[in-house]
Coordinates of C-alpha atoms in Angstrom, one line a residue:
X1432 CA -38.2 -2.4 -15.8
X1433 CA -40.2 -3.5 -18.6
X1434 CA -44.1 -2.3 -18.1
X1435 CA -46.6 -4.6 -20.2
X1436 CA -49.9 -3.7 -21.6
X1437 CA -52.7 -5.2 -21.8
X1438 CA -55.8 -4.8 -24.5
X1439 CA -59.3 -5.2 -23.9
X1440 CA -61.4 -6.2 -26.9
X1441 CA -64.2 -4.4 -28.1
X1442 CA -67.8 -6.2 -28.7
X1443 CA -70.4 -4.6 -31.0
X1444 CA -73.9 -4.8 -29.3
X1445 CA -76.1 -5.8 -32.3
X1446 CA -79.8 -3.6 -32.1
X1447 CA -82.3 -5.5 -32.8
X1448 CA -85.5 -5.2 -34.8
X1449 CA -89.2 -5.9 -34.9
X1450 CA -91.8 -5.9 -37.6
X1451 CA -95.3 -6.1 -37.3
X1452 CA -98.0 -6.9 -40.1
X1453 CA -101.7 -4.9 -40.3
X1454 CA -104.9 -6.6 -41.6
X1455 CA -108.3 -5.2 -43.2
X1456 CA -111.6 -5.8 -44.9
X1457 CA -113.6 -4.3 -47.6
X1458 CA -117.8 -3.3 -47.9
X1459 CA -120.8 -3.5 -50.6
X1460 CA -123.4 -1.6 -51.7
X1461 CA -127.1 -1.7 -49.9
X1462 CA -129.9 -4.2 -51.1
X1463 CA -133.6 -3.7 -51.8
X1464 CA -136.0 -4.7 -48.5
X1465 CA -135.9 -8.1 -48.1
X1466 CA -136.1 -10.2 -45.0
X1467 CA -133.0 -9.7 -43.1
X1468 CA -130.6 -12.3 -44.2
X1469 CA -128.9 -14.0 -41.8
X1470 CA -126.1 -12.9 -40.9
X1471 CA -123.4 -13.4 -43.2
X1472 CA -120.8 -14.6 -41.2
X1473 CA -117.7 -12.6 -40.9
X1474 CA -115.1 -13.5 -43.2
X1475 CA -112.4 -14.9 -41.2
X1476 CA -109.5 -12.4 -40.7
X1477 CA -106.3 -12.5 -42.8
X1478 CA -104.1 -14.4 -40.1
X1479 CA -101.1 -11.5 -39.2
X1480 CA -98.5 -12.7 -40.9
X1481 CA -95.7 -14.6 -38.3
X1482 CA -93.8 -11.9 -37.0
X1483 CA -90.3 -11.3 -38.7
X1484 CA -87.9 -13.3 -36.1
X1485 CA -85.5 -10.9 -34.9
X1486 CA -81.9 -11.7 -36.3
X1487 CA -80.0 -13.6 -34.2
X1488 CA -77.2 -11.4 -32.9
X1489 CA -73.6 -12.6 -34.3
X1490 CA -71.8 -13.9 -31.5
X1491 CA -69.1 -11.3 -30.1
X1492 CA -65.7 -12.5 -30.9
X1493 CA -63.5 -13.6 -28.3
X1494 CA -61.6 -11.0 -26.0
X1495 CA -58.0 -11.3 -28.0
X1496 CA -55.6 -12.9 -25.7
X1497 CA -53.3 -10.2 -23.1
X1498 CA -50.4 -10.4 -24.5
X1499 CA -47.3 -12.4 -22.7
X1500 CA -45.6 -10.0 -20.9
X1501 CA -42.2 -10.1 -21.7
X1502 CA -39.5 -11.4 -20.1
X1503 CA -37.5 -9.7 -17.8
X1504 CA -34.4 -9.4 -18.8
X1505 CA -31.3 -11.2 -16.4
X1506 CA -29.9 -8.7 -13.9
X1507 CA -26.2 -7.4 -15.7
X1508 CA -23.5 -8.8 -13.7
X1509 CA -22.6 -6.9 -10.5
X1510 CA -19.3 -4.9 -11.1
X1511 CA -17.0 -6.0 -8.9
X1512 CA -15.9 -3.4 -5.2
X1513 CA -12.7 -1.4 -6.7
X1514 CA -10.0 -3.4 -4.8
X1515 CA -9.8 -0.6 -1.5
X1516 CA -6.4 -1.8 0.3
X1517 CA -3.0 -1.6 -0.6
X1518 CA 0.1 -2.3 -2.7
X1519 CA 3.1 -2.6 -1.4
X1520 CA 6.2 -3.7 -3.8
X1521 CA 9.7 -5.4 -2.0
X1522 CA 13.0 -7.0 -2.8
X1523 CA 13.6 -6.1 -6.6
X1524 CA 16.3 -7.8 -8.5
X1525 CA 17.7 -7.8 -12.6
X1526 CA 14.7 -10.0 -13.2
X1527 CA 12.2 -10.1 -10.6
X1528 CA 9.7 -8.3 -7.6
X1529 CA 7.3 -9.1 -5.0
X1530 CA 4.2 -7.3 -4.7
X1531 CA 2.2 -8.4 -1.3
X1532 CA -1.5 -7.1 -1.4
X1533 CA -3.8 -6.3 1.8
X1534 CA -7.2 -5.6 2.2
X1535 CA -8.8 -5.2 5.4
X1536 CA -12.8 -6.8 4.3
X1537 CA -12.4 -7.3 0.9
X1538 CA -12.4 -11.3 -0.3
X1539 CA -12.0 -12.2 -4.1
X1540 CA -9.4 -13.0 -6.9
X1541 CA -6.1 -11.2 -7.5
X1542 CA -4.1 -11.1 -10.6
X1543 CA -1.7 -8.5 -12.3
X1544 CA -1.1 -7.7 -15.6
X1545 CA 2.3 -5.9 -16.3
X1546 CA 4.9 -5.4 -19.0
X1547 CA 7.8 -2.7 -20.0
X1548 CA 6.4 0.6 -19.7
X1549 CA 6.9 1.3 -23.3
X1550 CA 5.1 -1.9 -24.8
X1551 CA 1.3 -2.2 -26.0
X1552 CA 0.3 -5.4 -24.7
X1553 CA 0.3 -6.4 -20.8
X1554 CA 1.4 -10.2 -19.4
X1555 CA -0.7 -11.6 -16.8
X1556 CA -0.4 -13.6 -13.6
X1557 CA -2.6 -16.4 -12.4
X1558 CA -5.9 -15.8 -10.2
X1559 CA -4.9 -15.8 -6.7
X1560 CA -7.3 -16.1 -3.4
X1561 CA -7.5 -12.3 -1.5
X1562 CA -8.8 -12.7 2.0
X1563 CA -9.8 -10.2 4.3
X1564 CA -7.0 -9.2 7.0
X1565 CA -4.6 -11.7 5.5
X1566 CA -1.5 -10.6 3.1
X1567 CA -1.5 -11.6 -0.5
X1568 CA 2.1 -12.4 -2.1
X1569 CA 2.8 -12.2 -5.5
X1570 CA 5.8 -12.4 -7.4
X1571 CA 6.5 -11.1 -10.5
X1572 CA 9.6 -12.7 -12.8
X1573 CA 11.4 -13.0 -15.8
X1574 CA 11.5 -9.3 -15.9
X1575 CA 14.4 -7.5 -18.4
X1576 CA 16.7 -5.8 -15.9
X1577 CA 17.1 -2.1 -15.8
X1578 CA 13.5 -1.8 -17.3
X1579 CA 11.0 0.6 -16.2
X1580 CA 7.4 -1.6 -16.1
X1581 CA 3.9 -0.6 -15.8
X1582 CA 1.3 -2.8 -13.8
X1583 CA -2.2 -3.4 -12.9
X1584 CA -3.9 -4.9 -10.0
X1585 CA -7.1 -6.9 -11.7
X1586 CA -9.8 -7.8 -8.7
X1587 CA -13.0 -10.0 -8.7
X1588 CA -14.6 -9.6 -5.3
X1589 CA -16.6 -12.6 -4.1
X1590 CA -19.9 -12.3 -5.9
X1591 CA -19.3 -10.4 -8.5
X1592 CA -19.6 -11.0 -12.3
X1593 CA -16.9 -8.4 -13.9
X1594 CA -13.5 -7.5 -12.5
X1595 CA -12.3 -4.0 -11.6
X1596 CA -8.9 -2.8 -12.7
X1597 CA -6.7 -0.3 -10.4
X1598 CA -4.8 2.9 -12.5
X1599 CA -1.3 2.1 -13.8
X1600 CA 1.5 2.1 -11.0
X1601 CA 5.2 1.8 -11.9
X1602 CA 8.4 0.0 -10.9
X1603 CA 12.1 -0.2 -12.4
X1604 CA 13.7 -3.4 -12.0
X1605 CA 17.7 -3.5 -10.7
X1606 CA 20.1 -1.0 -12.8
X1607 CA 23.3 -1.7 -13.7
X1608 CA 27.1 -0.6 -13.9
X1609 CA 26.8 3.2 -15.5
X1610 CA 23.4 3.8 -15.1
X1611 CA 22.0 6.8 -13.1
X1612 CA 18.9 6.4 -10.4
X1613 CA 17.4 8.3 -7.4
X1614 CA 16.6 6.7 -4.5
X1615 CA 15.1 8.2 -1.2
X1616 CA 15.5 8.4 2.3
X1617 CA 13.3 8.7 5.9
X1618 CA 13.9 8.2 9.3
X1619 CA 11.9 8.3 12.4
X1620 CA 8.4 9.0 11.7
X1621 CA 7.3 7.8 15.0
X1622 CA 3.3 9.0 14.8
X1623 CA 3.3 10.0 18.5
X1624 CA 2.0 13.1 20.2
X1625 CA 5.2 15.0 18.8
X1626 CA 4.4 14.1 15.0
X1627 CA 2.0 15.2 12.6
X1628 CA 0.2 12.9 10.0
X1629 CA -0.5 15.6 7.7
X1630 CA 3.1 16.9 7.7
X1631 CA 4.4 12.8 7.1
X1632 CA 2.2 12.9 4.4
X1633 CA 3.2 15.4 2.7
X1634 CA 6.4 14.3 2.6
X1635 CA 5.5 10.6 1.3
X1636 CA 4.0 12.7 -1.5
X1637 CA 6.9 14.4 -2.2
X1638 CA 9.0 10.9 -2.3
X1639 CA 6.6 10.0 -5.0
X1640 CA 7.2 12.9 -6.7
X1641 CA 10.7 12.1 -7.0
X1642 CA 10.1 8.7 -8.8
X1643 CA 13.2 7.0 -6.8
X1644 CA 13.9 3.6 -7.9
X1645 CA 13.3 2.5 -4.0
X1646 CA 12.9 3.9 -0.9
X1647 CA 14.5 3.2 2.6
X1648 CA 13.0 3.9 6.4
X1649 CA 16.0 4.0 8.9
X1650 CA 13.2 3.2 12.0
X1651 CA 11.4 4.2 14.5
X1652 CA 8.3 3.9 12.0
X1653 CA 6.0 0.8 14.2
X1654 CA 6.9 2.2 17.8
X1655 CA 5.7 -1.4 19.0
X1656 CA 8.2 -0.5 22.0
X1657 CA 6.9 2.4 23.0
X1658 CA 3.5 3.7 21.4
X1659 CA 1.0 0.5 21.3
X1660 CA -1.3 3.5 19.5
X1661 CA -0.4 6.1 16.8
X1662 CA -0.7 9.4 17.8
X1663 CA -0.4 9.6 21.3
X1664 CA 2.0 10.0 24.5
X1665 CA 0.7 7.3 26.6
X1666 CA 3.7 5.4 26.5
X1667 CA 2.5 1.8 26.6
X1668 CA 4.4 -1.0 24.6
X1669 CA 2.8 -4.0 22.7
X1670 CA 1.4 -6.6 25.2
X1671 CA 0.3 -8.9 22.3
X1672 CA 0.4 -9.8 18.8
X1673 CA -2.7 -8.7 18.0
X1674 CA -1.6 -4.6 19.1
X1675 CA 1.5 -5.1 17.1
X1676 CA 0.3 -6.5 14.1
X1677 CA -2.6 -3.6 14.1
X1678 CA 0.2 -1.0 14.8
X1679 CA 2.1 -2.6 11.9
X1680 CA -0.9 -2.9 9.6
X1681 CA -1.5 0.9 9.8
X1682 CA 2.1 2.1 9.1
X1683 CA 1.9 -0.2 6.0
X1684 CA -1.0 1.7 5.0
X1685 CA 0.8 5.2 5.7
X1686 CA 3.3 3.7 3.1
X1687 CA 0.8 2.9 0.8
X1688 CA 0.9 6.6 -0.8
X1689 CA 4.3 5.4 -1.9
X1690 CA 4.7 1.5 -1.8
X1691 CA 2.4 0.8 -5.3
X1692 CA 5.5 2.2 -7.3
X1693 CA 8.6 2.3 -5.0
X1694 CA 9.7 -0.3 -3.2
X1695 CA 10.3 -0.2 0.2
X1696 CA 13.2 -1.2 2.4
X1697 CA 13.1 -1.7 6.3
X1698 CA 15.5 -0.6 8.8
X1699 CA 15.3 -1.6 12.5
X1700 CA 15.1 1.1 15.0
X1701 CA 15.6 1.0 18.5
X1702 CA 11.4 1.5 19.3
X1703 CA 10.5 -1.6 16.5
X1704 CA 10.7 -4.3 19.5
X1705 CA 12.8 -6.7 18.0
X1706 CA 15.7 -5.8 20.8
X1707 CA 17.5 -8.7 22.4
X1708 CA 17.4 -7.4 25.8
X1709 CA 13.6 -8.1 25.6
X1710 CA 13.7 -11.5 24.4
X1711 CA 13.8 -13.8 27.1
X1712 CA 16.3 -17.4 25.6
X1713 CA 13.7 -20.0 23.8
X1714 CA 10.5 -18.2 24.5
X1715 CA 8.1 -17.5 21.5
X1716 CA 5.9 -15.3 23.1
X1717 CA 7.1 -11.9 23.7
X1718 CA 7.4 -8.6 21.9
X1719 CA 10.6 -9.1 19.6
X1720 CA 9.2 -12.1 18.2
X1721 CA 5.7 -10.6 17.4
X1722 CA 7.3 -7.6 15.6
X1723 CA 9.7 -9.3 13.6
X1724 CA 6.7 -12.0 12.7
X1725 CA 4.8 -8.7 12.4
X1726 CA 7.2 -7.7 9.5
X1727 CA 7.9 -10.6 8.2
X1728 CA 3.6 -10.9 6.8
X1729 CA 3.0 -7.1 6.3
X1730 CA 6.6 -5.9 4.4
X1731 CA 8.8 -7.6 2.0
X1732 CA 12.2 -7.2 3.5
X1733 CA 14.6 -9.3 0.8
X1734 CA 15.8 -12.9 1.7
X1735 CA 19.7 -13.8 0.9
X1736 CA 20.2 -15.7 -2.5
X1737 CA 22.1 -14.3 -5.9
X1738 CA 20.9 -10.8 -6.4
X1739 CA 21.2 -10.3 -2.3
X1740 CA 23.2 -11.1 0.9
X1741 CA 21.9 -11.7 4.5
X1742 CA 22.0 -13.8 6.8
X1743 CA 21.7 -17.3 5.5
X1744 CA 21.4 -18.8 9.7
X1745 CA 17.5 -18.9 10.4
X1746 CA 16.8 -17.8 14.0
X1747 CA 15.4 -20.8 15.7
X1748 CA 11.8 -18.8 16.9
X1749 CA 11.2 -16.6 14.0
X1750 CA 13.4 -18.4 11.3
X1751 CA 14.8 -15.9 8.2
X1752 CA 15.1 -12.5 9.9
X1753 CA 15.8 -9.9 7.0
X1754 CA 16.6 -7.5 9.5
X1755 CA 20.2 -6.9 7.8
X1756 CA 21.1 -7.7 4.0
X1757 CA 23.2 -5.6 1.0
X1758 CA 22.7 -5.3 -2.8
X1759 CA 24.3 -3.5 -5.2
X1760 CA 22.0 -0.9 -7.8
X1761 CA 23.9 0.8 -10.2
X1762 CA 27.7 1.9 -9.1
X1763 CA 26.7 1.5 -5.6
X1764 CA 26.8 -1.0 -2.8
X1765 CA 23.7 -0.9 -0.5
X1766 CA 24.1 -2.5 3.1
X1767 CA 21.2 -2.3 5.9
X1768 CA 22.8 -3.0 9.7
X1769 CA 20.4 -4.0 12.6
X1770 CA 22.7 -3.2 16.2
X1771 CA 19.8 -4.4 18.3
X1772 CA 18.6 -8.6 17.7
X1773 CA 22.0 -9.4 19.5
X1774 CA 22.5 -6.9 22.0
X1775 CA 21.3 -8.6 25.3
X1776 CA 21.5 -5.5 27.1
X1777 CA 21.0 -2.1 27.2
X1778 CA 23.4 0.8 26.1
X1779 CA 22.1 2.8 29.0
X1780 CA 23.8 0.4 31.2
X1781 CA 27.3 0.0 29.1
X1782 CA 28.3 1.4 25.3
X1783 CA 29.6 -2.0 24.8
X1784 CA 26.2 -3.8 25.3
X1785 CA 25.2 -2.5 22.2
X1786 CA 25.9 -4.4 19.3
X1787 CA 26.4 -5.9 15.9
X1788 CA 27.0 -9.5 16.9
X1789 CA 30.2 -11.4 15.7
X1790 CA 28.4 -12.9 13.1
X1791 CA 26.7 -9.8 11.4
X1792 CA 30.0 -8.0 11.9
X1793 CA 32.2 -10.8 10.0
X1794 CA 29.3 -10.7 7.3
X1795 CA 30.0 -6.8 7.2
X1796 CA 33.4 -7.3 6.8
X1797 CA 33.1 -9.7 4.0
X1798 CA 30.7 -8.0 2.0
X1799 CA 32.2 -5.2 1.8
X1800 CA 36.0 -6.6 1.0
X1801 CA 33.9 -8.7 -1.6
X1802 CA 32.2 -5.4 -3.6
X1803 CA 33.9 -3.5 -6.2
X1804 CA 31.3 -1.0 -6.2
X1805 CA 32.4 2.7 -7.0
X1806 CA 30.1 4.0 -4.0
X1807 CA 29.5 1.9 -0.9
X1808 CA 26.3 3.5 1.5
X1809 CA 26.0 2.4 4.9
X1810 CA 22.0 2.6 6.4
X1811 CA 22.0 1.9 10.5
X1812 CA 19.6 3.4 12.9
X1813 CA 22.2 4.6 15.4
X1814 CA 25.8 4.1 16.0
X1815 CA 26.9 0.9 17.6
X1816 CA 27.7 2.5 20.8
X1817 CA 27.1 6.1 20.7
X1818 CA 27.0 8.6 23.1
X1819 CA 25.4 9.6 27.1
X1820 CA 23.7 5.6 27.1
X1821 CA 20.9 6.6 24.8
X1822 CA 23.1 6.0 21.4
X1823 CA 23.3 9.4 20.2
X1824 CA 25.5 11.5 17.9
X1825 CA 27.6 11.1 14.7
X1826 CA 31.0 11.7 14.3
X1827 CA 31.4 12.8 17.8
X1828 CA 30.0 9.3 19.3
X1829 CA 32.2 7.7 16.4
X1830 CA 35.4 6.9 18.5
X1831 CA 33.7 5.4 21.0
X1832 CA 32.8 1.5 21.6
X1833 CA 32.3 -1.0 19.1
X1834 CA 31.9 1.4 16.5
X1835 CA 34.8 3.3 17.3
X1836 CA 37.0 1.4 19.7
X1837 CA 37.5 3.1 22.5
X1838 CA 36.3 3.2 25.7
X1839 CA 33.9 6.4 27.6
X1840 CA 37.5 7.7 28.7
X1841 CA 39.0 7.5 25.6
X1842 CA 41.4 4.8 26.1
X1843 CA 41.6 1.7 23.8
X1844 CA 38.7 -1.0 24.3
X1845 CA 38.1 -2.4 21.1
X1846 CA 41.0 -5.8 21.6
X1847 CA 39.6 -6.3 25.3
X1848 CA 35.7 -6.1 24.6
X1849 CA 35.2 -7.5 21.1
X1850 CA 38.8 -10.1 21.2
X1851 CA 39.6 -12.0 17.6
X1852 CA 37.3 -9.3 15.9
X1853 CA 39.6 -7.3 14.0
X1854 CA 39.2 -3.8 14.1
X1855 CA 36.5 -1.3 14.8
X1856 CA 33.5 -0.8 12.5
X1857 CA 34.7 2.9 11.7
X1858 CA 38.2 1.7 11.0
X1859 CA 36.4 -1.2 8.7
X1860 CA 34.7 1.9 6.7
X1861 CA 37.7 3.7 5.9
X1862 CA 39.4 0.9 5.1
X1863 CA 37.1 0.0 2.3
X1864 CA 36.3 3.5 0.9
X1865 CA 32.3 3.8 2.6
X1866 CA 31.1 7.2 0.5
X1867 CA 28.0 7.8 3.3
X1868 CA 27.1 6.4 6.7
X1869 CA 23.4 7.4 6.6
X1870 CA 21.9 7.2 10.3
X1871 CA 18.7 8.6 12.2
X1872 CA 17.4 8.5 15.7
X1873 CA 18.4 12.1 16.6
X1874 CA 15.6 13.9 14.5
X1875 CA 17.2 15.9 12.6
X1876 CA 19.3 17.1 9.5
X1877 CA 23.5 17.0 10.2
X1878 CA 25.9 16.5 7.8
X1879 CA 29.4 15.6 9.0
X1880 CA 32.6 14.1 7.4
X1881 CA 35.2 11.9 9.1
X1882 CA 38.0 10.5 7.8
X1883 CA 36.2 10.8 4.1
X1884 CA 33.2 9.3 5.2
X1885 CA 30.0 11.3 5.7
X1886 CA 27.7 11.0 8.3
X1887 CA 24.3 12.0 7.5
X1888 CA 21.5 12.4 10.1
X1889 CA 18.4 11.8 8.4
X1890 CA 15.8 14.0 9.6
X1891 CA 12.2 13.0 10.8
X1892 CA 9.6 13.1 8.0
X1893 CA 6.9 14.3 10.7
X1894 CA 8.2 16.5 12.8
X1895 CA 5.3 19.1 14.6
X1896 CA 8.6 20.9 15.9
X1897 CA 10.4 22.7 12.9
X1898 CA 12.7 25.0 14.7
X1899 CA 13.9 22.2 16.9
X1900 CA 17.4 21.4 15.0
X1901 CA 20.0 23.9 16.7
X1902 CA 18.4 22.8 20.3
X1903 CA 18.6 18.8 19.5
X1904 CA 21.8 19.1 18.1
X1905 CA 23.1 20.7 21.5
X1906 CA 21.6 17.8 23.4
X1907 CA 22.7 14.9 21.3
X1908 CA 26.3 15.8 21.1
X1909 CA 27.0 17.7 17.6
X1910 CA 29.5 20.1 17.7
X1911 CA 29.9 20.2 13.8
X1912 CA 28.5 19.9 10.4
X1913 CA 25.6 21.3 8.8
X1914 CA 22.9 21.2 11.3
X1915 CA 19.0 21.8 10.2
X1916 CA 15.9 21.4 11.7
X1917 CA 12.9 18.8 10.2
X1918 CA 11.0 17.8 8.4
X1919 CA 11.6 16.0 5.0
X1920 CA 13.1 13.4 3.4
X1921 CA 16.6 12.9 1.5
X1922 CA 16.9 12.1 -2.0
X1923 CA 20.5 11.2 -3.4
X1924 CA 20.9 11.1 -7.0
X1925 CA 23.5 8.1 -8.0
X1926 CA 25.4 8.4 -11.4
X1927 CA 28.8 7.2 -12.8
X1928 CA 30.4 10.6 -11.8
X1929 CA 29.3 11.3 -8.7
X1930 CA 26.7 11.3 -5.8
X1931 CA 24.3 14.1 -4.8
X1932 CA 22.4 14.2 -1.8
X1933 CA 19.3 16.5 -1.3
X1934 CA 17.4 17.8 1.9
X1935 CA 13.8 18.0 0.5
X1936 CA 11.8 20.1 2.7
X1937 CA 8.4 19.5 3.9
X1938 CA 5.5 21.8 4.6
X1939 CA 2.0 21.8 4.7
X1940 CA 0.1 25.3 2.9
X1941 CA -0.2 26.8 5.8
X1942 CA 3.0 26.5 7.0
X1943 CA 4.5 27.9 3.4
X1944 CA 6.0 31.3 3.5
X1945 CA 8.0 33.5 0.8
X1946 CA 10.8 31.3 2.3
X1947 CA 9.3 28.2 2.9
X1948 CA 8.2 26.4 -0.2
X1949 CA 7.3 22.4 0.3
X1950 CA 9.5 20.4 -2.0
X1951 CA 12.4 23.5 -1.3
X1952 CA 16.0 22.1 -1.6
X1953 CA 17.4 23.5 2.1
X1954 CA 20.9 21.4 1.6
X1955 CA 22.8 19.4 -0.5
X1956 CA 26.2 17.7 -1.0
X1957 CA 27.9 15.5 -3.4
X1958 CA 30.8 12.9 -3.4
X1959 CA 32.8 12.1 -6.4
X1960 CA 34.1 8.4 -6.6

């Protein structure tokens, strides 16, 4: 604030003076007698002389102007709101990645500067228009492959004069043949009444500690089937799309400890909603539709083209799925399976109902024949079959249905139920040297090996339960492997000789014991090529 003064002028009051004039007369000396004269008249008096006029007073001078008071200054420009949503990076390739942007109020312009990680100056994109609720898609390309890059989010909220500019995040673009990278693993987080949110935390801070080139969620993350609401057992599905796109909205900002600098890849699970048994033929509105339109705005599954395969056939109410698709990173060959779009019925009822669909299984086939990668991983929620109707198990459910072949009783099913397919999936993995089937829904750690594949049961991330493994394992089927109890998260380390796969621990401080240390190593395994 600026605070002006103003002067008063002084005026000097002049005094003022008066002078008066005396007059007088003089006498003689006496005369002899004589008559008495007349009267000499008095001499007339000496007039006063005229009084001396006063001096006129000099005029006071004029009160000096106030001066102008200055101006005030313009108000600096507002600095913009620090952009307060989240970053969640998708689908990276040699030479590109998508970035999609949310923020619940905010409203402004988005750009990004980015470059190597190792170079001075920063490229930037054009301006785009962020609105509140709505997902903002950039892509990024023309990017040097197997580069690690540094980014910026720049945002100018509606109003404001100057720009804010997040901290540095990270990503490395697509490796190639030879080179060695981490990548990371979770399955059922869930977020009902038997997770914890602190405990899922701490392990999405312990995937960022591990810098993995990506990160992949086997399911049973959005619960849109089951849970309408995080955190609780009401068990109430999705009536709208409203509840499922607010379910979906605040699992993508769970991810959003991780998603700024590891890109995330999504794996239906059986509680998602996108199940064909719910989907009623040529009707829009119903809960598989809403979550895979659900997914479809909020996450950046990758779309078929050169760097990766899907499937090229748009569904006719919800057009490019995602919902399956392989790439190869490195010396391995990456393939997501989604048992559940084409099952029109439940596995409860029959194993068979459960499955792949001709068309994603002949796209399995292929792409697998087709890869001359040294290590091939498969990522699937739950066996195509599996066991007791609820799709449990590993390599004990393995024999069984389309998976497998056969049928509950053990004879052969496989020619009579799935005719002109070929053989079963298992049979299809051997055949083409699969290193690791890696499958959740069972909630905990078990690593088995069947005909030189491994299974691996990915734990739960969130578990409240940590002592549950030996119990679960009795009721799900496994008679074998290394069986542990959650939670965690995997991270398998990919290099030209070999394969490791960790069990990173979880646990919150005051949960941590001598023998309980968060981040602890509680198993690992490797594969060679």
């Amino acid at each position: 604030m600026t605070t002006t003064t103003r002067m008063r002028a002084l005026s000097a009051t002049p005094l003022l003076l008066a002078l008066l004039a005396c007059g007088g007369g003089g006498g003689s000396s006496a005369p002899e007698p004589a008559p008495v004269p007349a009267p000499t008249p008095a001499p007339a008096p000496t007039p006063a002389p005229a009084p001396t006029p006063a001096p006129t007073p000099a005029p006071s001078p004029a009160p000096a102007p106030a001066p102008a008071p200055a101006p005030t200054p313009a108000p600096a420009p507002a600095p913009s709101a620090a952009f307060d949503g989240t970053v969640l990076l998708g689908a990276p390739t040699l030479s590109t990645i998508t970035l999609k942007l949310l923020s619940a109020t905010q409203s402004g312009q988005i750009s990004v500067a980015y470059g190597p990680a190792n170079a001075g100056a920063l490229q930037q994109t054009a301006s785009s228009a962020l609105q509140p609720g709505v997902p903002l898609e950039i892509s990024l390309s023309g990017l040097s492959a197997d580069t690690d890059y540094r980014y910026q989010v720049q945002f100018l909220a509606t109003g404001a004069g100057a720009a804010s500019t997040t901290g540095e995040a990270r990503f490395h673009t697509a490796r190639g043949p030879g080179s060695s990278f981490v990548f990371t693993l979770q399955a059922d987080s869930h977020l009902d009444e038997n997770s914890s949110l602190p405990v899922y935390q701490r392990t999405l801070q312990n995937v960022l500690a591990d810098r993995p080139d990506f990160h992949i969620d086997l399911g049973d993350t959005f619960m849109t089937e089951k849970h309408s609401d995080p955190l609780v057992a009401l068990v109430d599905d999705a009536d709208s799309p409203e509840v499922v796109n607010r379910r979906y909205v605040y699992e993508r900002t769970n991810f959003g400890a991780i998603s700024h600098s590891v890109p995330l890849f999504l794996v239906n699970g059986n509680h998602e909603g996108e199940l064909g048994w719910l989907a009623p033929s040529n009707s829009p509105s119903n809960l598989p539709v809403w979550a895979t339109q659900a997914r479809q705005r909020y996450f950046a599954n990758p779309q078929p083209g050169i760097f990766y395969r899907g499937d090229t056939l748009p569904d006719p109410l919800v057009g490019a799925r995602a919902a399956y698709y392989a790439w190869t990173w490195g010396d391995a060959l990456f393939i997501t399976l989604d048992p559940y779009w084409n099952s029109r019925a439940q596995a409860s009822k029959d194993g068979w109902n459960l499955t792949l669909g001709e068309r994603q299984y002949r796209w399995l086939a292929d792409t697998l024949a087709s890869s001359t990668a040294k290590y091939k991983f498969i990522f699937i929620h739950n066996l195509v079959g599996g066991l007791d109707g609820q799709m449990r198990g590993g390599i004990e459910a393995a024999p069984f249905y389309e998976w497998g072949g056969k049928n509950a009783d053990g004879s052969e099913g496989f020619a009579t139920h799935r005719a002109g397919w070929g053989v079963p999936i298992h049979t299809l993995l051997v055949q083409h040297k699969v290193s690791a089937v890696f499958h959740g829904h069972d909630h905990l750690y078990v690593k088995q090996q069947l005909d030189g594949v491994v299974y691996q049961a990915v734990p739960q991330p969130s578990a409240v339960n940590f002592s549950s493994g030996a119990t679960l394992a009795r009721d799900y089927h496994y008679n074998s492997g290394t069986i542990q109890s959650s939670s965690g998260h995997l991270r398998v380390s990919v290099g030209p000789s070999g394969v490791t796969s960790e069990y990173v621990r979880a646990w919150l401080p005051s949960q941590e014991t001598s023998t309980r240390r968060n981040g602890q190593v509680d198993d690992r395994w490797t594969v060679t090529p």
